[in-house]
């Protein structure tokens, strides 16, 4: 088993691939509007505190679990404790649910990139454009196919030649593109107002809801509780400094989310108004195209194309991690070959993605708990399954196996500076906070 398992090459391989997974659509559109909605600076502060405590402990725990066992979720839990095999299965369901609909959104991103690239910005800036496009039957499914195809090819190529190489190319490009667009936005007259809106704490909008929103965002943004970090940990060499790698991912993911806010919030205030800082896909696919159009036909097309290209890179490195995780789980479990598994997963993800795509149009009136398919899959995975998995993972690490085992694994490669924090958070603080999110999201549903 050990011999056939691939691994990341150097120190940077793991960090770039894991950071690639973490930085995604969540950072680019979810984080900025949450910050704008929940009191600016105060949200940023709460988020930051949660990242360095809660996020750190959970991520270090998951990576250590993967590295220790050399297996992805199903195998990892099972090998350590047979009775907890169920948690491996439960964890595995999460990326399986997310992958198809994430690729539907990825398809929209490629579509918008191509629209800006081919000079059709004026049409895309019309408020009804997105709705009409997403409601179509063949076009969005075609883009889903293209996006999933790119993801599948990279995963097919393997951990080293596909996942790692793609991250090495796309992550630096992503940072450069984001910096370019951010500098451009910040140089516009009136940008300062948006920046202030984004970073000034508004205590009147602080509530327990702020903490819950930040916690929910944290899971999603750091790709926790879905087996990804377990799988990537299993590809990590024993001599790579685990604590430092996790810190680097935290810094990168949070820094990038912050930067995305610095780009998007002022862009909306300069070229539109704050009421357009809306939630959901409309921010990215309706408001921002409108913002780009106001920059003028040439400049708007260039900035818009660059923007969607960067979104595409961010999304791709995330969907790669989702698919890699699913493939690795099936491979471990069923002992299928990698290439075959990859093709099976791609075909299944495509078929399962179709309802999420059609739910915006011809199947709009097919509702699950009052939600269309995409919203439902998103809700079930992020608001229900992920907190449950995170809670059980904390119990498993903190109480069933005990933190010592994981502390030892982390110490294999370096000192463990935040060891105390790790123990306290994983055993006490995290489980309590997660139950709070879970209760609140169940209440939201009823
Ligand atoms: N962490 C990614 C983001 O911030 C989201 C993601 C979800 C990535 C699921 C992989 C899997 O957007």
CSV table of C-alpha atoms in Angstrom, one decimal, residues 19 22-24 26-28 31-32 44 47-48 51-52 171 174-175 178-179 182 198-199 217-218 221-222 246-264:
chain,number,residue,atom,x,y,z
A,19,UNK,CA,-3.8,26.2,-0.2
A,22,UNK,CA,-8.7,26.2,0.5
A,23,UNK,CA,-8.7,29.3,-1.7
A,24,UNK,CA,-11.7,29.1,-3.9
A,26,UNK,CA,-15.6,30.8,-0.8
A,27,UNK,CA,-12.8,33.3,-0.4
A,28,UNK,CA,-13.7,35.3,-3.5
A,31,UNK,CA,-16.1,36.1,2.4
A,32,UNK,CA,-16.4,39.6,1.1
A,44,UNK,CA,-12.7,40.2,10.2
A,47,UNK,CA,-12.8,35.3,11.7
A,48,UNK,CA,-9.1,35.8,12.4
A,51,UNK,CA,-8.7,30.7,12.1
A,52,UNK,CA,-5.8,30.7,14.5
A,171,UNK,CA,-1.5,29.6,-7.4
A,174,UNK,CA,-3.9,33.6,-9.1
A,175,UNK,CA,-2.0,35.9,-6.6
A,178,UNK,CA,-5.7,39.3,-7.9
A,179,UNK,CA,-3.1,41.9,-6.9
A,182,UNK,CA,-7.0,45.0,-6.5
A,198,UNK,CA,-14.9,46.9,4.7
A,199,UNK,CA,-12.5,47.2,7.6
A,217,UNK,CA,-17.3,30.2,6.6
A,218,UNK,CA,-14.2,28.9,8.2
A,221,UNK,CA,-12.9,28.1,3.3
A,222,UNK,CA,-10.3,25.9,4.9
A,246,UNK,CA,-0.7,24.2,8.3
A,247,UNK,CA,0.2,27.8,9.5
A,248,UNK,CA,1.2,28.7,6.0
A,249,UNK,CA,-2.1,27.4,4.6
A,250,UNK,CA,-4.0,29.4,7.2
A,251,UNK,CA,-2.1,32.6,6.4
A,252,UNK,CA,-2.5,32.1,2.7
A,253,UNK,CA,-6.2,31.3,2.8
A,254,UNK,CA,-7.1,34.1,5.2
A,255,UNK,CA,-4.8,36.6,3.5
A,256,UNK,CA,-6.4,35.8,0.2
A,257,UNK,CA,-9.9,36.2,1.6
A,258,UNK,CA,-9.0,39.5,3.0
A,259,UNK,CA,-7.5,40.6,-0.3
A,260,UNK,CA,-10.7,39.5,-2.2
A,261,UNK,CA,-12.7,41.8,0.0
A,262,UNK,CA,-10.3,44.6,-0.7
A,263,UNK,CA,-10.9,44.0,-4.4
A,264,UNK,CA,-14.7,43.4,-4.4
